[in-house]
Short mmCIF file of C-alpha atoms in Angstrom, two decimals:
data_model
loop_
_atom_site.label_atom_id
_atom_site.label_comp_id
_atom_site.label_asym_id
_atom_site.label_seq_id
_atom_site.Cartn_x
_atom_site.Cartn_y
_atom_site.Cartn_z
CA MET F 1 -40.48 43.24 65.21
CA THR F 2 -41.91 46.29 63.46
CA ILE F 3 -40.67 47.96 67.13
CA ARG F 4 -37.69 46.54 67.19
CA TYR F 5 -37.16 47.97 63.36
CA HIS F 6 -38.74 50.98 64.23
CA LEU F 7 -36.28 51.79 67.09
CA ASN F 8 -33.24 50.16 65.31
CA HIS F 9 -33.81 52.84 62.48
CA LEU F 10 -34.29 55.67 64.74
CA LYS F 11 -30.71 54.98 66.42
CA THR F 12 -29.39 54.97 62.76
CA ALA F 13 -31.12 57.91 61.88
CA ALA F 14 -29.66 59.53 65.25
CA PHE F 15 -25.96 58.29 64.48
CA VAL F 16 -26.08 59.85 61.13
CA VAL F 17 -27.43 62.93 62.56
CA LEU F 18 -24.53 63.21 65.35
CA THR F 19 -22.24 62.50 62.73
CA SER F 20 -22.92 64.91 60.54
CA ALA F 21 -22.82 67.64 63.12
CA SER F 22 -19.72 66.45 64.62
CA ALA F 23 -17.96 66.54 60.60
CA LEU F 24 -19.81 70.11 60.47
CA ALA F 25 -17.94 71.44 63.51
CA GLN F 26 -14.55 69.70 62.52
CA SER F 27 -15.20 71.20 58.90
CA GLN F 28 -16.17 74.85 60.34
CA PRO F 29 -13.10 76.75 61.27
CA VAL F 30 -12.66 77.89 64.93
CA LEU F 31 -11.36 81.18 66.54
CA THR F 32 -9.32 81.18 69.12
CA THR F 33 -9.36 83.01 72.46
CA GLN F 34 -6.77 85.64 71.28
CA GLN F 35 -8.66 85.65 67.55
CA LYS F 36 -12.56 86.36 69.16
CA SER F 37 -11.07 89.16 71.53
CA VAL F 38 -9.50 91.03 68.55
CA LEU F 39 -12.75 90.90 66.71
CA THR F 40 -14.15 91.87 69.79
CA GLY F 41 -12.33 95.09 69.81
CA LEU F 42 -13.23 95.83 66.21
CA ASP F 43 -16.87 95.20 66.84
CA ALA F 44 -16.49 97.76 69.87
CA GLN F 45 -15.26 99.86 67.11
CA THR F 46 -17.85 99.21 64.02
CA ALA F 47 -20.18 102.85 64.45
CA HIS F 48 -16.89 104.84 64.92
CA TYR F 49 -15.46 103.44 61.38
CA GLY F 50 -18.68 103.87 60.04
CA THR F 51 -19.10 107.23 60.73
CA MET F 52 -15.67 108.33 58.86
CA ALA F 53 -16.31 105.41 56.01
CA ARG F 54 -19.46 107.73 55.71
CA GLN F 55 -17.69 111.26 55.76
CA ILE F 56 -15.47 109.97 52.91
CA TRP F 57 -18.45 108.56 50.92
CA ASP F 58 -20.25 112.39 51.75
CA TRP F 59 -16.69 114.13 50.15
CA ALA F 60 -16.42 111.58 47.42
CA GLU F 61 -13.10 113.13 46.23
CA VAL F 62 -12.13 112.01 42.62
CA GLY F 63 -8.50 110.99 41.89
CA TYR F 64 -5.64 112.91 42.98
CA GLN F 65 -8.23 115.34 44.64
CA GLU F 66 -8.80 113.53 47.52
CA THR F 67 -7.70 115.75 50.15
CA LYS F 68 -9.97 115.97 52.90
CA SER F 69 -10.22 111.75 52.85
CA SER F 70 -6.41 111.40 53.30
CA ALA F 71 -6.03 113.70 55.83
CA LEU F 72 -9.21 112.13 57.53
CA LEU F 73 -7.51 108.42 57.61
CA GLN F 74 -3.62 109.66 58.38
CA GLU F 75 -4.90 112.03 61.18
CA GLU F 76 -6.45 108.65 62.93
CA LEU F 77 -3.84 106.14 62.07
CA ARG F 78 -1.71 109.12 63.53
CA LYS F 79 -3.82 109.54 67.21
CA GLU F 80 -3.29 105.32 67.38
CA GLY F 81 0.66 105.60 67.10
CA PHE F 82 1.40 105.09 63.66
CA THR F 83 4.36 106.95 62.07
CA VAL F 84 2.78 108.61 59.05
CA THR F 85 4.54 109.56 55.89
CA PRO F 86 2.52 111.61 53.75
CA GLY F 87 2.94 112.79 50.03
CA VAL F 88 4.63 109.85 49.10
CA ALA F 89 6.05 109.31 45.19
CA ASP F 90 5.21 112.67 43.82
CA ILE F 91 1.91 112.48 44.93
CA PRO F 92 0.18 115.09 47.64
CA THR F 93 -3.01 112.32 49.04
CA ALA F 94 -0.73 109.44 49.21
CA PHE F 95 0.76 108.51 51.91
CA VAL F 96 2.60 105.49 54.47
CA ALA F 97 1.72 104.33 57.90
CA THR F 98 4.51 102.45 59.71
CA PHE F 99 4.05 100.79 62.85
CA GLY F 100 6.75 98.34 64.46
CA SER F 101 9.88 97.03 63.56
CA GLY F 102 11.78 94.93 62.35
CA LYS F 103 11.03 91.30 60.11
CA PRO F 104 8.45 90.51 58.65
CA VAL F 105 7.02 93.58 57.26
CA LEU F 106 3.22 93.54 55.88
CA GLY F 107 1.76 95.68 54.19
CA ILE F 108 -2.01 96.76 53.73
CA LEU F 109 -3.65 98.53 50.82
CA ALA F 110 -6.45 101.36 51.34
CA GLU F 111 -7.82 103.33 48.51
CA TYR F 112 -10.17 106.47 48.84
CA ASP F 113 -10.76 108.18 45.60
CA ALA F 114 -14.63 108.04 44.11
CA LEU F 115 -15.63 108.34 40.70
CA PRO F 116 -16.57 111.44 38.50
CA GLY F 117 -19.98 111.42 36.58
CA ILE F 118 -21.94 109.27 39.53
CA ASN F 119 -23.64 110.14 42.11
CA GLN F 120 -27.25 109.24 44.58
CA ASP F 121 -28.46 108.93 47.79
CA ALA F 122 -28.36 106.16 50.35
CA VAL F 123 -31.87 105.37 49.20
CA PRO F 124 -33.05 102.19 47.19
CA GLU F 125 -34.60 104.29 43.91
CA ARG F 126 -32.91 106.40 41.75
CA LYS F 127 -32.26 110.15 43.28
CA PRO F 128 -29.07 111.68 42.60
CA ILE F 129 -27.84 114.20 44.73
CA GLU F 130 -28.23 117.49 43.41
CA GLY F 131 -25.07 119.34 42.52
CA LYS F 132 -22.75 116.47 43.48
CA LYS F 133 -20.20 115.55 40.58
CA ALA F 134 -18.75 112.35 41.69
CA GLY F 135 -19.77 109.26 43.88
CA HIS F 136 -18.66 106.11 46.02
CA ALA F 137 -19.46 103.73 43.24
CA CYS F 138 -16.93 101.56 43.53
CA GLY F 139 -16.86 101.72 46.97
CA HIS F 140 -13.00 103.28 48.09
CA HIS F 141 -14.86 105.01 51.22
CA LEU F 142 -15.24 101.26 52.56
CA PHE F 143 -12.25 100.27 51.26
CA GLY F 144 -10.03 103.09 52.77
CA THR F 145 -11.57 102.62 56.02
CA GLY F 146 -11.93 99.27 56.43
CA SER F 147 -8.27 98.75 55.56
CA MET F 148 -7.07 101.37 58.47
CA ALA F 149 -9.95 99.80 60.93
CA ALA F 150 -7.54 96.23 60.29
CA ALA F 151 -4.13 97.97 60.43
CA ILE F 152 -5.05 99.45 63.90
CA ALA F 153 -6.34 95.97 65.06
CA VAL F 154 -3.18 94.80 64.20
CA LYS F 155 -1.20 97.25 65.56
CA ASN F 156 -3.11 96.98 69.13
CA TRP F 157 -2.95 93.08 68.67
CA MET F 158 0.96 93.88 68.66
CA GLN F 159 1.57 95.93 71.39
CA GLN F 160 -0.71 93.21 73.93
CA THR F 161 1.68 90.34 72.99
CA GLY F 162 4.38 91.55 72.14
CA GLN F 163 4.32 90.58 68.41
CA LYS F 164 7.45 91.47 66.32
CA GLY F 165 7.30 92.84 62.99
CA THR F 166 6.31 96.31 61.23
CA ILE F 167 2.50 96.84 59.87
CA LYS F 168 2.58 99.33 57.42
CA LEU F 169 -0.91 101.21 55.83
CA TYR F 170 -0.54 102.48 51.85
CA GLY F 171 -2.57 105.44 51.34
CA THR F 172 -2.90 104.80 47.75
CA PRO F 173 -5.01 107.63 45.62
CA ALA F 174 -6.89 107.02 41.98
CA GLU F 175 -6.94 103.75 41.57
CA GLU F 176 -9.70 104.67 39.43
CA GLY F 177 -7.48 105.23 36.15
CA GLY F 178 -4.64 107.98 38.09
CA SER F 179 -2.46 104.51 38.40
CA GLY F 180 -1.71 105.86 41.75
CA LYS F 181 -0.07 102.39 42.80
CA VAL F 182 2.21 102.42 39.78
CA TYR F 183 4.08 105.78 40.95
CA MET F 184 4.18 104.02 44.98
CA VAL F 185 6.14 100.54 43.16
CA ARG F 186 8.12 103.07 41.12
CA ALA F 187 9.57 104.74 43.95
CA GLY F 188 10.62 101.85 45.98
CA LEU F 189 8.05 101.96 48.28
CA PHE F 190 7.26 97.89 48.96
CA ASN F 191 10.81 96.83 48.30
CA ASP F 192 11.22 95.76 52.24
CA VAL F 193 7.54 94.34 52.69
CA ASP F 194 7.41 90.48 52.65
CA ALA F 195 3.79 90.47 52.14
CA VAL F 196 0.47 92.84 51.00
CA LEU F 197 -3.16 92.53 52.11
CA HIS F 198 -5.99 94.34 50.53
CA TRP F 199 -9.80 93.79 49.56
CA HIS F 200 -12.13 95.50 47.14
CA PRO F 201 -16.16 95.83 47.56
CA ALA F 202 -18.39 93.59 45.91
CA ASP F 203 -21.76 91.86 46.32
CA LYS F 204 -20.59 88.63 47.58
CA ASN F 205 -17.70 87.29 50.57
CA SER F 206 -14.96 85.80 48.67
CA ALA F 207 -10.74 85.05 48.74
CA ASP F 208 -9.95 83.57 45.02
CA PRO F 209 -6.36 83.54 44.09
CA SER F 210 -7.87 85.92 41.20
CA THR F 211 -6.39 87.71 38.60
CA SER F 212 -7.26 90.91 36.55
CA LEU F 213 -6.85 93.13 33.07
CA ALA F 214 -3.62 94.63 32.21
CA ASN F 215 -4.44 98.48 31.43
CA ILE F 216 -3.66 101.47 29.09
CA THR F 217 -5.38 104.46 29.39
CA ALA F 218 -4.16 107.90 27.72
CA LYS F 219 -5.64 110.73 25.82
CA PHE F 220 -5.37 111.95 22.31
CA ARG F 221 -5.69 115.09 21.74
CA PHE F 222 -6.22 116.23 18.44
CA ARG F 223 -5.87 120.04 16.89
CA GLY F 224 -7.24 121.73 13.70
CA ILE F 225 -8.08 125.08 12.39
CA SER F 226 -11.51 127.13 13.51
CA ALA F 227 -13.45 128.43 11.29
CA HIS F 228 -17.20 129.57 10.07
CA ALA F 229 -18.82 126.20 9.60
CA SER F 230 -21.12 127.45 7.28
CA ALA F 231 -19.79 130.39 5.61
CA ALA F 232 -16.09 129.07 5.49
CA PRO F 233 -16.11 125.22 6.28
CA ASP F 234 -13.27 124.87 3.58
CA ARG F 235 -10.83 127.07 5.74
CA GLY F 236 -11.20 124.45 8.70
CA ARG F 237 -9.31 121.67 9.81
CA SER F 238 -11.92 120.08 12.46
CA ALA F 239 -10.33 118.34 15.27
CA LEU F 240 -13.56 116.18 16.05
CA ASP F 241 -13.30 114.66 12.50
CA GLY F 242 -10.05 113.48 14.19
CA VAL F 243 -11.44 112.16 16.92
CA GLU F 244 -14.14 111.08 15.01
CA SER F 245 -12.03 108.93 12.65
CA MET F 246 -9.99 107.80 15.03
CA ASN F 247 -12.82 106.35 16.77
CA TYR F 248 -14.66 104.49 13.37
CA MET F 249 -10.92 103.25 12.91
CA VAL F 250 -10.65 101.38 16.19
CA ASN F 251 -13.95 100.07 15.81
CA MET F 252 -13.29 98.31 12.90
CA MET F 253 -10.09 97.08 14.46
CA ARG F 254 -12.16 95.23 17.21
CA GLU F 255 -13.02 92.53 14.12
CA HIS F 256 -9.57 92.07 14.13
CA ILE F 257 -8.07 91.70 17.62
CA PRO F 258 -8.17 89.03 20.37
CA SER F 259 -11.77 88.98 21.53
CA ASP F 260 -10.89 88.86 25.19
CA THR F 261 -9.68 92.11 24.63
CA ARG F 262 -11.76 95.66 25.70
CA VAL F 263 -11.23 98.76 23.95
CA HIS F 264 -13.51 101.62 25.48
CA TYR F 265 -13.18 105.96 25.35
CA VAL F 266 -15.50 109.02 26.42
CA ILE F 267 -14.49 112.11 23.66
CA THR F 268 -13.96 114.63 26.59
CA LYS F 269 -13.56 117.44 24.33
CA GLY F 270 -16.12 118.07 21.61
CA GLY F 271 -16.55 121.59 20.43
CA GLU F 272 -17.92 124.47 22.16
CA ALA F 273 -20.57 125.40 19.48
CA PRO F 274 -22.01 123.90 15.93
CA ASN F 275 -21.14 126.67 13.66
CA VAL F 276 -17.55 126.69 14.64
CA VAL F 277 -15.34 124.31 13.04
CA PRO F 278 -13.71 122.87 16.38
CA ASP F 279 -9.78 123.60 16.84
CA PHE F 280 -9.51 121.31 19.79
CA ALA F 281 -11.11 118.20 20.54
CA GLU F 282 -9.62 114.91 22.92
CA VAL F 283 -10.96 111.55 23.22
CA TYR F 284 -10.21 109.52 26.27
CA TYR F 285 -9.16 105.68 25.86
CA TYR F 286 -8.80 102.42 27.54
CA CYS F 287 -7.54 99.42 26.51
CA ARG F 288 -7.60 95.87 28.66
CA ASN F 289 -6.15 92.45 28.03
CA LYS F 290 -5.11 89.73 30.98
CA ASN F 291 -1.86 89.53 28.99
CA ARG F 292 0.48 92.11 28.98
CA ALA F 293 1.90 91.82 25.27
CA VAL F 294 -1.06 91.59 23.71
CA LEU F 295 -2.38 94.75 25.24
CA GLN F 296 0.52 96.42 24.22
CA ASP F 297 0.39 94.79 20.79
CA VAL F 298 -3.54 96.58 20.48
CA TRP F 299 -2.45 99.36 22.05
CA LYS F 300 0.23 100.30 19.34
CA ARG F 301 -2.44 99.87 16.71
CA ILE F 302 -4.83 102.37 18.31
CA VAL F 303 -2.00 104.56 18.52
CA LYS F 304 -1.66 103.77 14.87
CA ALA F 305 -5.26 104.52 13.97
CA ALA F 306 -5.04 108.00 16.16
CA GLU F 307 -1.81 108.68 13.58
CA GLY F 308 -3.79 107.92 10.43
CA ALA F 309 -6.77 110.34 11.54
CA ALA F 310 -4.84 112.75 12.07
CA LEU F 311 -3.00 112.31 8.74
CA GLY F 312 -6.40 112.27 7.08
CA THR F 313 -8.09 115.07 8.77
CA GLU F 314 -5.15 116.97 8.13
CA THR F 315 -4.98 117.64 11.87
CA LYS F 316 -2.13 117.56 14.67
CA MET F 317 -2.25 114.59 16.98
CA GLU F 318 -0.50 114.02 20.45
CA VAL F 319 -0.96 111.54 23.37
CA GLU F 320 -0.82 111.38 26.74
CA ILE F 321 -0.39 108.30 28.39
CA ILE F 322 -2.66 108.65 31.62
CA GLY F 323 -2.06 105.45 33.24
CA GLY F 324 -0.83 101.70 32.87
CA VAL F 325 -1.58 98.38 35.34
CA PHE F 326 -0.39 95.04 35.25
CA ASN F 327 -2.47 92.03 35.44
CA VAL F 328 -2.84 90.68 39.15
CA LEU F 329 -0.54 87.84 40.22
CA PRO F 330 -2.27 85.40 42.37
CA VAL F 331 -0.52 83.38 45.03
CA GLU F 332 -2.75 80.80 46.36
CA THR F 333 -0.40 79.91 49.15
CA LEU F 334 -1.50 83.21 50.61
CA ALA F 335 -5.46 82.94 48.86
CA LYS F 336 -6.13 80.05 51.03
CA VAL F 337 -5.17 81.64 54.45
CA MET F 338 -7.04 84.58 53.60
CA HIS F 339 -10.10 82.08 52.39
CA GLN F 340 -9.85 80.49 55.71
CA ASN F 341 -9.82 83.30 57.50
CA LEU F 342 -12.72 84.81 55.69
CA THR F 343 -14.85 81.62 56.79
CA LYS F 344 -13.85 82.27 60.22
CA VAL F 345 -15.59 85.21 60.11
CA GLY F 346 -18.39 84.61 57.75
CA GLY F 347 -20.34 86.92 55.81
CA VAL F 348 -22.89 90.14 56.23
CA THR F 349 -26.13 89.29 57.92
CA TYR F 350 -29.36 91.73 57.18
CA THR F 351 -31.51 93.50 59.59
CA PRO F 352 -35.14 93.57 58.71
CA GLU F 353 -34.76 96.99 57.57
CA GLU F 354 -31.46 96.54 55.62
CA THR F 355 -33.40 93.13 53.94
CA LYS F 356 -36.33 95.76 53.04
CA PHE F 357 -33.89 98.41 51.63
CA ALA F 358 -32.09 95.14 49.64
CA GLU F 359 -35.68 94.01 48.22
CA LYS F 360 -36.28 97.09 46.75
CA LEU F 361 -33.12 97.79 45.74
CA SER F 362 -33.15 94.63 43.59
CA GLU F 363 -36.30 95.60 42.03
CA SER F 364 -33.90 97.81 40.13
CA PHE F 365 -31.87 95.56 38.98
CA GLY F 366 -34.02 93.72 36.06
CA THR F 367 -33.44 90.22 34.89
CA SER F 368 -31.60 90.13 31.54
CA PHE F 369 -28.66 88.78 33.23
CA GLY F 370 -30.76 86.06 35.12
CA ALA F 371 -32.49 85.50 38.21
CA ILE F 372 -32.75 88.42 40.98
CA ARG F 373 -30.46 87.28 43.60
CA LYS F 374 -31.42 86.54 46.95
CA PRO F 375 -30.37 89.52 49.88
CA GLY F 376 -29.29 86.37 52.17
CA GLU F 377 -26.73 85.61 49.65
CA ALA F 378 -24.51 88.05 51.18
CA ALA F 379 -24.05 85.96 54.72
CA THR F 380 -22.58 83.28 52.88
CA VAL F 381 -19.13 82.46 51.76
CA MET F 382 -18.13 81.37 48.30
CA PRO F 383 -16.17 78.48 48.10
CA PHE F 384 -12.32 78.40 46.74
CA ALA F 385 -11.61 78.44 43.37
CA GLY F 386 -8.08 77.93 42.93
CA GLY F 387 -5.56 76.28 40.31
CA ALA F 388 -6.99 76.09 37.10
CA ASN F 389 -9.83 77.94 38.04
CA ASP F 390 -8.54 81.12 38.84
CA PRO F 391 -10.74 83.77 38.46
CA VAL F 392 -10.12 86.16 36.15
CA SER F 393 -11.96 90.00 37.15
CA GLY F 394 -13.24 91.96 34.37
CA GLY F 395 -11.95 94.88 35.31
CA SER F 396 -8.18 96.32 35.92
CA THR F 397 -6.37 97.93 39.20
CA ASP F 398 -3.31 99.39 40.03
CA VAL F 399 -2.96 96.65 42.96
CA GLY F 400 -1.52 94.36 40.07
CA ASP F 401 1.40 96.43 39.71
CA VAL F 402 1.84 95.78 43.48
CA SER F 403 1.50 92.00 43.01
CA TRP F 404 4.28 92.04 41.06
CA ALA F 405 6.62 93.68 43.37
CA VAL F 406 5.98 91.58 46.46
CA PRO F 407 3.86 88.84 47.06
CA THR F 408 0.17 89.94 47.44
CA VAL F 409 -2.92 88.80 48.32
CA GLY F 410 -6.93 90.20 48.27
CA MET F 411 -10.26 89.40 48.54
CA SER F 412 -13.83 90.74 48.30
CA ALA F 413 -16.74 91.67 50.91
CA ALA F 414 -20.68 91.65 50.25
CA THR F 415 -20.73 95.56 51.04
CA TRP F 416 -23.86 95.58 48.61
CA VAL F 417 -26.43 94.01 47.76
CA PRO F 418 -26.14 90.50 45.62
CA GLY F 419 -26.22 91.20 42.16
CA THR F 420 -25.39 94.86 42.43
CA ALA F 421 -22.76 96.25 39.56
CA ALA F 422 -19.75 98.02 40.78
CA HIS F 423 -19.44 101.70 39.31
CA SER F 424 -23.75 101.62 39.51
CA TRP F 425 -25.76 104.01 41.27
CA GLN F 426 -26.85 100.69 43.63
CA ALA F 427 -23.47 100.76 44.83
CA VAL F 428 -23.38 104.76 45.77
CA ALA F 429 -26.41 103.55 47.40
CA ALA F 430 -25.54 100.65 49.50
CA GLY F 431 -22.45 102.09 50.24
CA SER F 432 -23.74 104.80 53.15
CA THR F 433 -25.58 102.04 54.56
CA GLY F 434 -25.43 99.52 57.25
CA ILE F 435 -25.42 97.09 54.55
CA GLY F 436 -22.24 98.68 53.83
CA THR F 437 -20.62 99.06 57.00
CA LYS F 438 -21.18 95.26 57.94
CA GLY F 439 -19.36 94.21 54.30
CA MET F 440 -16.23 96.85 55.36
CA MET F 441 -15.83 95.23 59.14
CA VAL F 442 -16.54 90.99 57.68
CA ALA F 443 -13.32 92.60 55.45
CA ALA F 444 -11.28 94.21 58.58
CA LYS F 445 -11.03 91.09 60.30
CA THR F 446 -10.44 88.84 57.46
CA ILE F 447 -7.51 91.01 56.97
CA THR F 448 -6.66 91.10 60.89
CA LEU F 449 -6.57 87.34 60.97
CA THR F 450 -4.59 86.48 58.36
CA ALA F 451 -1.88 89.61 59.08
CA MET F 452 -1.75 88.15 62.57
CA GLU F 453 -1.23 84.73 60.63
CA LEU F 454 1.38 85.93 58.51
CA PHE F 455 3.38 87.44 61.84
CA GLN F 456 3.24 84.02 63.78
CA ASN F 457 4.45 81.56 60.47
CA PRO F 458 7.15 83.27 59.18
CA ALA F 459 7.42 79.85 57.00
CA LEU F 460 4.03 79.92 55.24
CA LEU F 461 5.64 83.63 54.32
CA GLN F 462 8.53 82.00 52.87
CA LYS F 463 6.57 79.46 50.83
CA ALA F 464 4.15 81.89 49.53
CA LYS F 465 7.15 83.86 47.93
CA GLN F 466 8.81 81.08 46.42
CA GLU F 467 5.36 80.39 44.80
CA TRP F 468 5.52 83.92 43.88
CA LEU F 469 9.16 83.95 42.45
CA GLU F 470 7.77 81.66 40.24
CA ALA F 471 5.24 82.72 38.72
CA ARG F 472 6.75 86.19 38.09
CA GLY F 473 9.15 84.48 36.35
CA GLY F 474 12.44 83.86 38.58
CA ALA F 475 15.42 85.90 38.47
CA ASP F 476 15.09 87.13 34.75
CA PHE F 477 11.82 89.13 35.48
CA LYS F 478 12.46 93.24 35.57
CA TYR F 479 9.40 95.56 36.09
CA GLU F 480 8.88 98.18 34.01
CA ALA F 481 5.92 100.58 34.50
CA LEU F 482 3.31 100.49 31.51
CA LEU F 483 2.46 104.16 31.58
CA GLY F 484 6.69 104.50 31.16
CA ASN F 485 8.40 107.33 33.76
CA ARG F 486 6.06 109.76 33.41
CA LYS F 487 5.12 111.92 36.67
CA PRO F 488 2.02 111.32 38.09
CA ALA F 489 -1.13 112.91 36.21
CA LEU F 490 -2.43 115.06 38.98
CA ASP F 491 -4.61 117.07 36.58
CA TYR F 492 -6.20 114.07 35.32
CA ARG F 493 -9.62 114.50 37.02
CA LYS F 494 -9.77 118.16 36.13
#
């Protein structure tokens, strides 16, 4: 009796294990022979693309000054048979690279601008590089190179299979505050595109129908009268007083605006010497909210604060809108496709050396925001979050304007050690290591598979477009850039 019980128990346990394994196999997405071949081709180019990304990382060119970075990507695309149109939308470092003809037309976005004021060597402890004034703290060196890799992989697949259609790689400068894509949207460069794919470096792998914050940025310039600050202060009118008065009023205003609004600024010019009343001062403002109407209302109040500051300090004020971007308009139909393909590709697995690097870097995060995350989390793909749970990013991006012009889908890949914050020295450090390259290739593979699926399934594109049209507000929607009709602010980083 006891023996029979144990035999039956073992049979039951074996059945449960086999059933669970079978269910797991059925739930795990399976790559086709064709998909495996395409991904193998990308794997073979990993070292090459990693070298390109590290070169852009080393140059670290800021918005609208990405001359070498843009040229490097364009040269590679020309070698691969793309027709490249440089200097589009009145932006010297913007370009569109095209392969194929006819419908469908798919676009892939590529960024390559760095952030000023932060740099770091590729080591897990704080070590700035002497003399370097910018760094890829948002990983756009990986973004641009990875997107290019995907475009080339899709092109190769189209050639090998005879797939009809057009693939376009958009070189989009100055995402960090310069709103480069807005001018490209305004110039009609996306008018013939059926869907756009993009990605972004991060500390996790995910592909959700997420949105972002709309954003308006501007520089407020105050002009006064210089005088000796001690011998004749009554003859001076301080431009810096105008800036500080504006900032004080805006900071008081924070209590009386929607709590999900973000307002931040830096004083870019404040005078040259304490004993001279400054006759010029400048402050650079950002204002964000996920609702564009709320954003525009708060922005008007910020401008009024600047006008009041000028009146009260007897200075003159002028405002220059530098950038303005929409919130991202998510399309769940496309997000589900991208998430499924990300799951097929999987996450990032560290070598023992990379694990050691990640653990050392993690020590710098602190624990104020909870337990330090484990490096192994980079190997996982986050569960799909859609419907009423659409995530909202705390940041802003000019991808938002693209998403209101054409159905758009994006993802993030773990190019950074889990727990890393964007715009940090830790992000710069990981971005020039194998950790960054591996995450970049996860994105390149996922975008490639997603583009292949969309090329082969026109009905899916049509379904996505219908969802997008309804979300956008139907035929009544009319796009008007938040930055108005101004020309690209090519000197905003100078």
